[in-house]
Structures are given as structure tokens and as C-alpha cells.
mmCIF file of C-alpha atoms in Angstrom:
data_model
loop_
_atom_site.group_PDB
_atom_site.id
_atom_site.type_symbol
_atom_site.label_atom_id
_atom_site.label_comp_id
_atom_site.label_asym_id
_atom_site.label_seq_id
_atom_site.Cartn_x
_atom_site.Cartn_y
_atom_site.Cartn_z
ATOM 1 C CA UNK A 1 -22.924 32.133 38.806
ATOM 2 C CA UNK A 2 -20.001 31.871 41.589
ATOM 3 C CA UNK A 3 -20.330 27.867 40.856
ATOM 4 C CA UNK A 4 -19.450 28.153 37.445
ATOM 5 C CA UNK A 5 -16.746 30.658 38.214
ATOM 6 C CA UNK A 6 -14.927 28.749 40.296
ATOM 7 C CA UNK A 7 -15.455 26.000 37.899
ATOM 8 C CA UNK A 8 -13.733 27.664 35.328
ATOM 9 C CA UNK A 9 -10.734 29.268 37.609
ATOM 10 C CA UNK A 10 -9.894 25.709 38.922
ATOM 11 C CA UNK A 11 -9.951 24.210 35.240
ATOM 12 C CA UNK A 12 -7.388 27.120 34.567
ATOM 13 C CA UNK A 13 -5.077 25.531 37.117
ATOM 14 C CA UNK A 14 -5.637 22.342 35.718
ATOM 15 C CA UNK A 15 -5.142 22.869 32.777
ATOM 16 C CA UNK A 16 -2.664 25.416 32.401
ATOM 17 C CA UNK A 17 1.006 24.403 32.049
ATOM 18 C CA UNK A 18 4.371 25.483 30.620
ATOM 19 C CA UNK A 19 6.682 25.657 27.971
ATOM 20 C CA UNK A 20 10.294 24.030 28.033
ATOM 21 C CA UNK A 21 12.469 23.014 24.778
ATOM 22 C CA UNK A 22 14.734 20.178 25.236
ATOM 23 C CA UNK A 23 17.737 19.583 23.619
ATOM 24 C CA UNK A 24 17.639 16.278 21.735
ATOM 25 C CA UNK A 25 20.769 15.866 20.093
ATOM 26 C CA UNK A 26 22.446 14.154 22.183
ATOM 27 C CA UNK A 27 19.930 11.201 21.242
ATOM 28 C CA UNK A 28 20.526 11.531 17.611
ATOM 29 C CA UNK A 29 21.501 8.351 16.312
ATOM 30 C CA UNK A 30 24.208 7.444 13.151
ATOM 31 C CA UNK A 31 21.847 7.623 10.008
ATOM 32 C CA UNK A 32 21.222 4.170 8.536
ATOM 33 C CA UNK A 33 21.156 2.977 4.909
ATOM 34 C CA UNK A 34 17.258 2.071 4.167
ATOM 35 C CA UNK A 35 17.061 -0.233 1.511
ATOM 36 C CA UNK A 36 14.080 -1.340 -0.117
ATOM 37 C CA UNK A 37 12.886 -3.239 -3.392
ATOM 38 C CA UNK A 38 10.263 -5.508 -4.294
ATOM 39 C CA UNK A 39 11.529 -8.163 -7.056
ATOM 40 C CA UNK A 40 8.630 -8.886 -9.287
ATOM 41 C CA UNK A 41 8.864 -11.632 -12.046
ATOM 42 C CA UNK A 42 8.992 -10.643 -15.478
ATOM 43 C CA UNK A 43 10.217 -6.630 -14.158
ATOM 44 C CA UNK A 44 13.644 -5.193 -14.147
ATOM 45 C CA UNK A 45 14.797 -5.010 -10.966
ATOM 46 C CA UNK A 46 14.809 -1.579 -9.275
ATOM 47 C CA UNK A 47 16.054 -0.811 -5.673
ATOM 48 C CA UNK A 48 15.712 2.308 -3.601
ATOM 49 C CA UNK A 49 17.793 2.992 -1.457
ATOM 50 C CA UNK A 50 17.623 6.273 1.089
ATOM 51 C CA UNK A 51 18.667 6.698 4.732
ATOM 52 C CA UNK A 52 17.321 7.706 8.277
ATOM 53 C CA UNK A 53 16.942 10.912 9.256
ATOM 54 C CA UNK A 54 16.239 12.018 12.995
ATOM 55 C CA UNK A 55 12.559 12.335 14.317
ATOM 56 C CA UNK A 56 13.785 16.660 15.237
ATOM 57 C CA UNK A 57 14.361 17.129 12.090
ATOM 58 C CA UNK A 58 12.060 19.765 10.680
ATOM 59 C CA UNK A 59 12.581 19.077 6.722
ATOM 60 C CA UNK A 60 14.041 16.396 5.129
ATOM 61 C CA UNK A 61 15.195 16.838 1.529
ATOM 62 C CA UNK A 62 17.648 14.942 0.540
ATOM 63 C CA UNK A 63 17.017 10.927 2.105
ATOM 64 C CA UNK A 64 17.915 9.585 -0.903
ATOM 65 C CA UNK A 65 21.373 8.486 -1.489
ATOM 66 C CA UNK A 66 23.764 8.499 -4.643
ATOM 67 C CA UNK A 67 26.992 7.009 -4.797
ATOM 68 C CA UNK A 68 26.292 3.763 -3.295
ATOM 69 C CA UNK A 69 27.666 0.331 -4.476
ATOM 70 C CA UNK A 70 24.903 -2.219 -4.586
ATOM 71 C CA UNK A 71 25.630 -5.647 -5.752
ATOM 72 C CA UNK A 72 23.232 -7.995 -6.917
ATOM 73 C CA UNK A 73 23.666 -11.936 -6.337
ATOM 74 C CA UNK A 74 21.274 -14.217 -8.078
ATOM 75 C CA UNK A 75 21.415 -17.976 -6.294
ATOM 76 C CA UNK A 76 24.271 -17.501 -4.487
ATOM 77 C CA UNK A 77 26.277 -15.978 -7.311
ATOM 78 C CA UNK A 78 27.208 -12.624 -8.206
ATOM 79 C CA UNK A 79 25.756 -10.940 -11.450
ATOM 80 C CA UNK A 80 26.214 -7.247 -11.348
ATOM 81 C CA UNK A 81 26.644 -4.118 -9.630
ATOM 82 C CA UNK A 82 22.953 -2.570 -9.993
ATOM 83 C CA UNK A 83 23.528 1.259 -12.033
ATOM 84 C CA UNK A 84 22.671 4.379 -10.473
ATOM 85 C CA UNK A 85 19.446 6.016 -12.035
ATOM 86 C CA UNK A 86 17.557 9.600 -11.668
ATOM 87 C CA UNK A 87 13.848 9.452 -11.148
ATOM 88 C CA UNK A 88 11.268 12.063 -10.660
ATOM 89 C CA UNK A 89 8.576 11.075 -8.536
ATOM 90 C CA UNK A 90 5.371 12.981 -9.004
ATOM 91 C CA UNK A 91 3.425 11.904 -5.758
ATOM 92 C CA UNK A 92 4.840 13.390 -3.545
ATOM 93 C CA UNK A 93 6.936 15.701 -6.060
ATOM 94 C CA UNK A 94 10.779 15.106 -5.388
ATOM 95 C CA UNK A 95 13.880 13.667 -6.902
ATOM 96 C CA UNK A 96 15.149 10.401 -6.303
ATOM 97 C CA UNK A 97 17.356 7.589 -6.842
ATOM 98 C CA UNK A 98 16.975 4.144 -7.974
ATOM 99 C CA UNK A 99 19.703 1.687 -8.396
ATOM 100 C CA UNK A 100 18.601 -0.402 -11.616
ATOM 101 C CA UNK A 101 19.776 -3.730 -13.288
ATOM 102 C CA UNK A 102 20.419 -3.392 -16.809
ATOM 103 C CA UNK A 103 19.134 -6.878 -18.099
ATOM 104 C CA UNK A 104 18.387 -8.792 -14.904
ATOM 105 C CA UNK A 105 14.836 -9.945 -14.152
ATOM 106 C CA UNK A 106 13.480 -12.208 -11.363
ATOM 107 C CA UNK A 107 12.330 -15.801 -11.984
ATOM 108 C CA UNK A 108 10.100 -17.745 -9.682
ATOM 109 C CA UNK A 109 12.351 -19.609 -7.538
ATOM 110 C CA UNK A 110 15.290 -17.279 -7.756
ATOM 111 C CA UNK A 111 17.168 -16.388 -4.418
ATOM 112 C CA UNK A 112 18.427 -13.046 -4.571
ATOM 113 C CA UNK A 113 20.896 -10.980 -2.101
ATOM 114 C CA UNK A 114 21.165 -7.086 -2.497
ATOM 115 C CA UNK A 115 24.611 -5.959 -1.110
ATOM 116 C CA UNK A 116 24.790 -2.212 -0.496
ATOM 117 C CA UNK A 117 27.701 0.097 0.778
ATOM 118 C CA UNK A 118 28.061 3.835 0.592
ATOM 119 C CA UNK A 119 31.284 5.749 2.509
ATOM 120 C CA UNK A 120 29.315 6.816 6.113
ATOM 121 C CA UNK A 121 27.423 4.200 6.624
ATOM 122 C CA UNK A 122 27.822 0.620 7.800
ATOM 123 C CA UNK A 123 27.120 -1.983 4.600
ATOM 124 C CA UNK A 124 23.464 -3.471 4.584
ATOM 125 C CA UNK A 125 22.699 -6.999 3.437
ATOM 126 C CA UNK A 126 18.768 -8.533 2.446
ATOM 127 C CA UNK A 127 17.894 -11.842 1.097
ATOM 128 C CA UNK A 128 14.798 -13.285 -0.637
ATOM 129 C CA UNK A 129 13.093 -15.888 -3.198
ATOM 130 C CA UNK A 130 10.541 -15.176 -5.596
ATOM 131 C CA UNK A 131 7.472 -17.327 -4.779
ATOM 132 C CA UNK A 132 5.616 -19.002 -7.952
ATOM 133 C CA UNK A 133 3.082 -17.107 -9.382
ATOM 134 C CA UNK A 134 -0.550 -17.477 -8.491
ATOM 135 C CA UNK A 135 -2.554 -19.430 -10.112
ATOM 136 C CA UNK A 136 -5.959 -18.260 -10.682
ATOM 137 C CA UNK A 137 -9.712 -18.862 -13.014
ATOM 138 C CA UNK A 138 -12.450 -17.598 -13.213
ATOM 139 C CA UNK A 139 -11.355 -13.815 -12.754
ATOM 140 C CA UNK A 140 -14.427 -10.880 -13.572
ATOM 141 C CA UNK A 141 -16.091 -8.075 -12.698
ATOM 142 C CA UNK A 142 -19.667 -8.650 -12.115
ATOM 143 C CA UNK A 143 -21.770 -5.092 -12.248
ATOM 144 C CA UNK A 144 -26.053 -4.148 -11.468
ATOM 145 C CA UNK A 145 -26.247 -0.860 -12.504
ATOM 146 C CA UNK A 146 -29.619 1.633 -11.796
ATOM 147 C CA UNK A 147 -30.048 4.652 -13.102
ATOM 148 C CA UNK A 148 -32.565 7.432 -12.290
ATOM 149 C CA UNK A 149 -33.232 11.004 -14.317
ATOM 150 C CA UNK A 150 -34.184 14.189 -12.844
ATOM 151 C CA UNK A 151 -35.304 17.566 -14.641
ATOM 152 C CA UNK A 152 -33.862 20.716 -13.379
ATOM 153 C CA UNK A 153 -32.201 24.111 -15.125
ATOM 154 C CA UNK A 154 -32.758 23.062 -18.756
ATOM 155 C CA UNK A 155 -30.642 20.145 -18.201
ATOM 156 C CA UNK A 156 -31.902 16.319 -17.426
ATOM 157 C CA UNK A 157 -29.071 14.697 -14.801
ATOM 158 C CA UNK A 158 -28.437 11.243 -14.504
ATOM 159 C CA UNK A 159 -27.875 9.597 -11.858
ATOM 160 C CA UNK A 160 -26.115 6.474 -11.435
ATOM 161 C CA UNK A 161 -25.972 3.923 -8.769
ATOM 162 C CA UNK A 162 -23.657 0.941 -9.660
ATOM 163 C CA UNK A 163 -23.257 -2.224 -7.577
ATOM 164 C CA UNK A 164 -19.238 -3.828 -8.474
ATOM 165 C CA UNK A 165 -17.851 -7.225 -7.418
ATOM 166 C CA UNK A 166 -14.391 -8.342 -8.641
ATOM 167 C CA UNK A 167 -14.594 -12.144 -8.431
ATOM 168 C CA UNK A 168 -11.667 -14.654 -8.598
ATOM 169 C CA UNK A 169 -10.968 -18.608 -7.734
ATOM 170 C CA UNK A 170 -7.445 -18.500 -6.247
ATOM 171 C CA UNK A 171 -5.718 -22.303 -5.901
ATOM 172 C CA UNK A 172 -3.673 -22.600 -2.794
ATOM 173 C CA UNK A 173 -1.025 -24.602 -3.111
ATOM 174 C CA UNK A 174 -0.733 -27.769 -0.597
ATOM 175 C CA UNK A 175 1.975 -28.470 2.024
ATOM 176 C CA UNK A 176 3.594 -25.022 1.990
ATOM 177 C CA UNK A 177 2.543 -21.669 3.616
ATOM 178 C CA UNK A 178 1.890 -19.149 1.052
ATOM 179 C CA UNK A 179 1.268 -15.499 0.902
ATOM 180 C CA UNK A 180 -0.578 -12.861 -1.085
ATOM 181 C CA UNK A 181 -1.135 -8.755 -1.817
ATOM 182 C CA UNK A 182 -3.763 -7.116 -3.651
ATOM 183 C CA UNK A 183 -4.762 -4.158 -3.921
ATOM 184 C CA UNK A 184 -7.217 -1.922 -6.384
ATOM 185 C CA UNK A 185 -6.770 1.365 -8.978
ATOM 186 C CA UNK A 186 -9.885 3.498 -10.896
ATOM 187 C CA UNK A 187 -9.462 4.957 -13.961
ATOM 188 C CA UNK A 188 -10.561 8.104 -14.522
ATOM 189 C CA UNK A 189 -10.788 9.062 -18.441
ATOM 190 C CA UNK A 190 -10.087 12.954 -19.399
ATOM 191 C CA UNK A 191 -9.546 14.332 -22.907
ATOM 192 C CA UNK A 192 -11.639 13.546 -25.977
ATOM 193 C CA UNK A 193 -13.379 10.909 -26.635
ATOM 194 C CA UNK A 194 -10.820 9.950 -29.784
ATOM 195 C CA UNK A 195 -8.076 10.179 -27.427
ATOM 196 C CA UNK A 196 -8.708 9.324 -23.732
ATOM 197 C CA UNK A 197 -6.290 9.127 -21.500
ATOM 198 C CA UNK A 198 -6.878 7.477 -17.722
ATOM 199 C CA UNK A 199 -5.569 8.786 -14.320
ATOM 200 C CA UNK A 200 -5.674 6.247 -12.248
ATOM 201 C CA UNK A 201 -6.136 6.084 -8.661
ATOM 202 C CA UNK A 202 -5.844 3.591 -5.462
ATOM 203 C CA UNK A 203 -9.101 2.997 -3.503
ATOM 204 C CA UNK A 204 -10.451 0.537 -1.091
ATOM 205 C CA UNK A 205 -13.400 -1.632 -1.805
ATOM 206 C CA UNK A 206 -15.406 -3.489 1.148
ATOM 207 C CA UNK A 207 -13.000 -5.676 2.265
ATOM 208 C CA UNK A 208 -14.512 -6.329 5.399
ATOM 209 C CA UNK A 209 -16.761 -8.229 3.735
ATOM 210 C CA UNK A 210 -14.905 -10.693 2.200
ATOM 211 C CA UNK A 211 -14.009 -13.690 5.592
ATOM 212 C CA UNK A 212 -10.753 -13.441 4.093
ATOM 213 C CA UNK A 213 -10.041 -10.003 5.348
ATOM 214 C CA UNK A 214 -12.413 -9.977 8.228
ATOM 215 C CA UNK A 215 -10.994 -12.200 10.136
ATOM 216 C CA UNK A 216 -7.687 -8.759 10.570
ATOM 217 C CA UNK A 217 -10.566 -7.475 12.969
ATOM 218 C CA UNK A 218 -9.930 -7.769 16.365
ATOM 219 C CA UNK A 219 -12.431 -7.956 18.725
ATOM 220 C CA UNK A 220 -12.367 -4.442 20.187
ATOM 221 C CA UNK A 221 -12.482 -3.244 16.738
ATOM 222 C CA UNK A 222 -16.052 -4.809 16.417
ATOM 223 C CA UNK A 223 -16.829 -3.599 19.955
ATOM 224 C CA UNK A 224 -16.101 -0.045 19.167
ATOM 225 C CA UNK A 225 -17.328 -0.278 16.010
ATOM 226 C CA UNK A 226 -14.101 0.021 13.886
ATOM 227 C CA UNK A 227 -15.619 -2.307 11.235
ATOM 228 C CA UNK A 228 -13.486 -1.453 8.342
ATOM 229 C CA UNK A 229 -10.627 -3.179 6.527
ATOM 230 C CA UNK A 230 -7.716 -1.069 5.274
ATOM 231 C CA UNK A 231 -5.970 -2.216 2.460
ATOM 232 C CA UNK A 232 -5.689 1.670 0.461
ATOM 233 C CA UNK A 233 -2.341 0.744 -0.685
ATOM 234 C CA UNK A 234 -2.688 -2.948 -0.586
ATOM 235 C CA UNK A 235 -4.043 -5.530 1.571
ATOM 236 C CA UNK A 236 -1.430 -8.955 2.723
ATOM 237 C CA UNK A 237 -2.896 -11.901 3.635
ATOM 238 C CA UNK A 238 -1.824 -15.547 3.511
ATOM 239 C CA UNK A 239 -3.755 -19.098 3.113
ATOM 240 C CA UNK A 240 -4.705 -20.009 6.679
ATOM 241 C CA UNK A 241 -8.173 -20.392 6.134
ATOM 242 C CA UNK A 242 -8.035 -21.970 2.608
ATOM 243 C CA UNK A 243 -4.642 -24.146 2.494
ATOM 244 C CA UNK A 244 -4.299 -26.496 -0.160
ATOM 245 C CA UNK A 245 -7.450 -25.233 -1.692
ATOM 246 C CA UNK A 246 -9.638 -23.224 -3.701
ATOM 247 C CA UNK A 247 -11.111 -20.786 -2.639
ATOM 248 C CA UNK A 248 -13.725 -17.881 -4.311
ATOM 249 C CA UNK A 249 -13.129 -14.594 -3.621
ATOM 250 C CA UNK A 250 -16.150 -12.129 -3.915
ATOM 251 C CA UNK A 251 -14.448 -8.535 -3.171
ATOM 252 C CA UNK A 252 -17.231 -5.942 -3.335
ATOM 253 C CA UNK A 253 -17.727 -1.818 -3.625
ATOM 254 C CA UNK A 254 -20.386 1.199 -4.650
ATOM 255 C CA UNK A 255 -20.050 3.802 -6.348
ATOM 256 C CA UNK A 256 -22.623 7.060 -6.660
ATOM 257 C CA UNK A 257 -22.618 9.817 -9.454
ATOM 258 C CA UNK A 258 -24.776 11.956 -11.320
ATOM 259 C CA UNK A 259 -24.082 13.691 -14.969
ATOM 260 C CA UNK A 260 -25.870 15.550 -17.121
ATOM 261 C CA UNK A 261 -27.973 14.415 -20.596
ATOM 262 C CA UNK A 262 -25.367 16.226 -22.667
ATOM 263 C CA UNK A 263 -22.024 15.322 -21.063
ATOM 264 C CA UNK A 264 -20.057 12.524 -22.741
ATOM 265 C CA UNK A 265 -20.032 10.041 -20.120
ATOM 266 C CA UNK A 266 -17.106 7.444 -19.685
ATOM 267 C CA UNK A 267 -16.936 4.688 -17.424
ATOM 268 C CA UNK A 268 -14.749 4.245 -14.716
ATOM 269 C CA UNK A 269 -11.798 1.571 -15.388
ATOM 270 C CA UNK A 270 -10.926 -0.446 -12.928
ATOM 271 C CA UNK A 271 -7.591 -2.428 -12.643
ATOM 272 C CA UNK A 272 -6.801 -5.597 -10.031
ATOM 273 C CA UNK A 273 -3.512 -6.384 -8.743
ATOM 274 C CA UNK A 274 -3.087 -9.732 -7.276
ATOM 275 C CA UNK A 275 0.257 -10.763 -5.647
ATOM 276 C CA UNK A 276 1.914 -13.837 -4.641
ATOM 277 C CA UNK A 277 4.870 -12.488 -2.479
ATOM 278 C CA UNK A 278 7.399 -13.817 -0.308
ATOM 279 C CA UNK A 279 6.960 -14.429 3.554
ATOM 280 C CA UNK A 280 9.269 -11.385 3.986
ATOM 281 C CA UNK A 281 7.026 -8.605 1.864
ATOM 282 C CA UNK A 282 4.028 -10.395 3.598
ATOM 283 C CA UNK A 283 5.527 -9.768 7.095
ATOM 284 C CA UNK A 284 6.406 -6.207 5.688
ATOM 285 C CA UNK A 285 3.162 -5.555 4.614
ATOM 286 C CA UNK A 286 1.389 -6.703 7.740
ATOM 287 C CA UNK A 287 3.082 -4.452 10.109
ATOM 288 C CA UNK A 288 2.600 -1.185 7.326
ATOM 289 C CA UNK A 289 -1.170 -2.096 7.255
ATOM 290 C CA UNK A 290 -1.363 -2.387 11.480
ATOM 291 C CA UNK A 291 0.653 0.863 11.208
ATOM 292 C CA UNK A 292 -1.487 2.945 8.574
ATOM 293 C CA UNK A 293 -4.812 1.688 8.155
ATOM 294 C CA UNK A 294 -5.482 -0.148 11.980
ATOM 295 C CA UNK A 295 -8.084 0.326 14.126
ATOM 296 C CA UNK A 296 -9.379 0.442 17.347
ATOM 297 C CA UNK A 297 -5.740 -0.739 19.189
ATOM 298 C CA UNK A 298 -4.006 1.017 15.861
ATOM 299 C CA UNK A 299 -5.620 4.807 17.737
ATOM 300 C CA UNK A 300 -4.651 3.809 20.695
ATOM 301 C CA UNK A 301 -0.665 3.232 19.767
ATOM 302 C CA UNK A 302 -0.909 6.201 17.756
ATOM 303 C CA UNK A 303 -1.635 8.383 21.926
ATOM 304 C CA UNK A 304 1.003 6.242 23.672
ATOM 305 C CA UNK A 305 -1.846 4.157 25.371
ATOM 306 C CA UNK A 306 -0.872 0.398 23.334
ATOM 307 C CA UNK A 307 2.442 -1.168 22.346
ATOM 308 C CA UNK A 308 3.513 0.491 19.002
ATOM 309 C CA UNK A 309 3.456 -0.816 15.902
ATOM 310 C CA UNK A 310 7.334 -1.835 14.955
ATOM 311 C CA UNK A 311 7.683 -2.257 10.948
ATOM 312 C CA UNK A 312 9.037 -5.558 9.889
ATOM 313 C CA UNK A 313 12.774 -5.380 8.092
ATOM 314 C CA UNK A 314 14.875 -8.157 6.626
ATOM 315 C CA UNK A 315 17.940 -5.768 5.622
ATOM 316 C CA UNK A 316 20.706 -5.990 8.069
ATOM 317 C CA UNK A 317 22.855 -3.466 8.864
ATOM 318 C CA UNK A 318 20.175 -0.908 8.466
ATOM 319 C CA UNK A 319 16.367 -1.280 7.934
ATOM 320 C CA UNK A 320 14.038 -1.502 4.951
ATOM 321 C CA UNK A 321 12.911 -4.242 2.800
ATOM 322 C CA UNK A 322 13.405 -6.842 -0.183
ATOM 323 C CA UNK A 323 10.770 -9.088 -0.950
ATOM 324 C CA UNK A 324 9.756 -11.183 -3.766
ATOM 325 C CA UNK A 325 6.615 -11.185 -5.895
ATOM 326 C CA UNK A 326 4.825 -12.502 -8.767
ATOM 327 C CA UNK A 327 1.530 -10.221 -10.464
ATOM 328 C CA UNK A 328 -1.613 -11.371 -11.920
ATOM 329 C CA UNK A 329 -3.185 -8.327 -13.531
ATOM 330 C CA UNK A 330 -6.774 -7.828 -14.863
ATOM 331 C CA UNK A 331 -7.885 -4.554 -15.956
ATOM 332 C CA UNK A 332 -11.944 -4.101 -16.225
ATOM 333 C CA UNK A 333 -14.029 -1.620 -18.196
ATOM 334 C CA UNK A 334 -17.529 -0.514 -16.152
ATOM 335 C CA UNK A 335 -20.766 -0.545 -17.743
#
């Protein structure tokens, strides 16, 4: 009994400590402008623009900034000062502001410089071209589907088990790195059946599984067993291990439910998003995916014990991003 006593009186030296606030102010830094848009063909182009606020800073309402002059220049020539516009974002719930073009919208091959200046803050410049689209066959959802029934409190349940694999042929282009994004949403239906309306949601299918993707791994994520592949708010990757080709993508996930006999049942929707983007976004998107959705050496950085993760930027003057993009978009109903 004195062993474990004296056990537990040295770990109170050990681990006991104290308390001292430091001042940090005196490291506070002159906010930048943040600038950040993603020019999609075919879309009206829409940049946010916010600034920095200091890591002390306990709540942080109003990042977004108004009153800014952003100027748009389309290859090299100017075309119009973008128009300040009130949003409402509902996830998560805040005001904000976008700086919109009233006509303007990218074409594959355009080069496009955002110039942005508010009083307070030094002027921020980005530059970008809008990669061709992708070009893309053979693009389906392939489903197996079991179902079981079980008896219990008047009611028969259903259960489901459902098999899903989006598949796609994507044609790389020769003699030119390219880059991609994609990323996934569910549908959920509510309301009656003569007027459904879907809520849709991101979620991340087995990427890992998929060379592709796997490849992201490191080694001491296999060691350690961090066998995952992010990708919850979209995965980048480029054409290193298919370029100039084509190359079948199999991109698989499960899903699990049960429902009763006498509910009216209604598939899951599921929508693809595939991107060709500009080297920039896929730079961008890199370091946000290392950052958010890492593993093994991702933990690590996060308790001071790896080099951090620093977040790729193009905008000078301040920090953000403007990248170019071009969609292909599938939308799938489930069995």
C-alpha cells in the first residue's frame, strides 16, 4: 500500500504545474485581405473575399469584408468591377459577402486576374486559366442490392444491404500535366411522395480502394493502420499514373438500413462531381486535404511532433485562392 502511495504522490509532482497568461498582442499581425474564388465554366463568377483575424481571438464575427473594389481582367484586359452582393449562408449560419459579375462567365482557356483593394489593407492580386473540360464515357452507377425481412411488434422491417460503384472512363490528355477534383453528395428525399424534395449531403465513399487515391497513403499510414482516404469535401488528384490515357475508374461504397413494411420507402440519390481544375486549385486542394482529412503524419502535425501543414495560396498581397475549373455532373437514382 506505501508503494502505490508514493506512486501516486510522485506522479502529483510530475504532473502538477501552473498557470500563467501571456500577453500576445504584441504578436498580432496587420489583418490581410483573403481572397478566394473558384471560376467554373458555364457559372457566373462569384468571389469571396474576407480577412485574417488573430489566432487570440475568442469570436470572430465579422471576417467578411464590404466595401472592397475588385476588378476583374479577362486575358489581360479589363472587363468590370465585380458588384457587391449579400448572401446568407446556412452551414454554418452567418452573413456574408460575395463580390459577383453581372454577365461574365469563364471559358476554357480564359486567363483571368482578380484585383482587390479595400482602405486598411494592402491590395491583393491572383491569376489563373480555366483548364478544358474533362472528357469522359461510360459514366454509371452499378448497384447489388439484398434485402432481408424480420417480424417483430406487428410490424415486418426490411432490411437493406446495398453494394454502390460509380464507374467512369476518364481520357487524359497527352503532353500536358493535368489535374482533377471530385467529390460525392446523397440525397435524402422528405415530404410526400407527390412532392419530394432532397437534402443533400457530402460523404466519402472507399476511396482507398480505387490505386488512384491509394497511392496519397504514405507508408506509416499503412504501418499504423491509417488506411483511409479523405476526400469528405473533395478529393484532388492529377494524371501521374494514367498520362495520355484512359483510364477506368471504379469508386466504391455501402450502405446499411432497415424500414418498416408500411413506410414509403425512397431511395437515396446520389450526385457525382467531377472536376478538371487548374494546377493552382489542385495545389490548393492538396494541402486542405493533408490539412483536414491526413493521417498518420497529419496527427502528428496536429501535437507539434511533424512539420505543419502550410495551405497553398496564389493571391499576393494577402492569402487565399483563385483557381479554375470545369464540372462534369451526373446525378444517379438508387434502386
Amino acid at each position: 500500500m506505501r508503494y502505490y502511495i508514493c506512486i501516486l504522490v510522485l506522479l502529483s509532482f510530475v504532473l502538477s504545474g501552473c498557470e500563467k497568461e501571456i500577453n500576445l498582442e504584441h504578436m498580432r499581425p496587420d489583418p490581410k485581405l483573403v481572397l478566394n474564388c473558384l471560376a467554373v465554366q458555364g457559372d457566373t463568377l462569384s468571389v469571396e473575399l474576407s480577412r485574417t483575424w488573430f489566432y487570440a481571438d475568442n469570436k470572430v464575427n465579422d471576417i467578411f469584408v464590404s466595401g472592397a473594389d475588385v476588378k476583374l481582367y479577362v486575358n489581360d484586359v479589363f472587363r468590370e468591377s465585380l458588384v457587391e452582393t449579400a448572401v446568407k449562408y446556412e452551414n454554418p449560419d452567418m452573413d456574408a459577402v460575395l463580390y459577383k459579375s453581372p454577365s461574365y462567365m469563364p471559358m476554357a482557356g480564359d486567363r483571368i486576374r482578380l484585383v482587390a483593394s479595400r482602405k486598411g489593407f494592402k491590395e491583393v492580386e491572383a491569376v489563373t486559366e480555366v483548364p478544358r473540360p474533362c472528357c469522359v464515357s461510360n459514366f454509371e452507377l452499378q448497384q447489388e442490392s439484398v434485402r432481408d425481412t424480420s417480424e417483430g411488434w406487428n410490424n415486418t422491417y426490411i432490411h437493406l444491404s446495398q453494394q454502390n460503384t460509380v464507374c467512369f472512363t476518364l481520357h487524359d490528355e497527352p503532353g500536358e500535366d493535368n489535374y482533377y477534383l471530385i467529390y460525392f453528395r446523397r440525397g435524402h428525399a422528405w415530404g410526400k411522395k407527390d412532392s419530394l424534395r432532397y437534402s443533400w449531403f457530402s460523404f466519402t465513399p472507399d476511396y482507398g480502394s480505387e490505386p488512384v487515391f491509394a497511392v496519397q497513403n504514405s507508408a506509416l499510414d499503412q504501418i499504423f493502420g491509417y488506411d483511409g482516404v479523405g476526400g469528405y469535401n473533395g478529393l484532388a488528384f492529377s494524371d501521374e499514373l494514367f498520362d495520355g490515357k484512359s483510364y477506368q475508374f471504379k469508386i466504391p461504397w455501402k450502405i446499411s438500413l432497415s424500414y418498416t413494411s408500411d413506410t414509403d420507402y425512397t431511395p437515396y440519390k446520389y450526385r457525382c462531381y467531377l472536376y478538371s481544375v487548374s494546377r493552382s486549385y489542385y495545389n490548393y486542394m492538396k494541402t486542405m486535404n493533408d490539412l483536414y482529412e491526413s493521417g498518420f503524419v497529419g496527427d502528428l502535425a496536429e501535437i507539434g511532433f511533424a512539420e505543419p501543414v502550410r495551405i497553398y495560396s496564389n493571391v499576393e498581397g494577402g492569402t487565399g485562392i483563385l483557381g479554375g475549373g470545369c464540372l462534369e455532373f451526373r446525378e444517379f437514382t438508387s434502386d
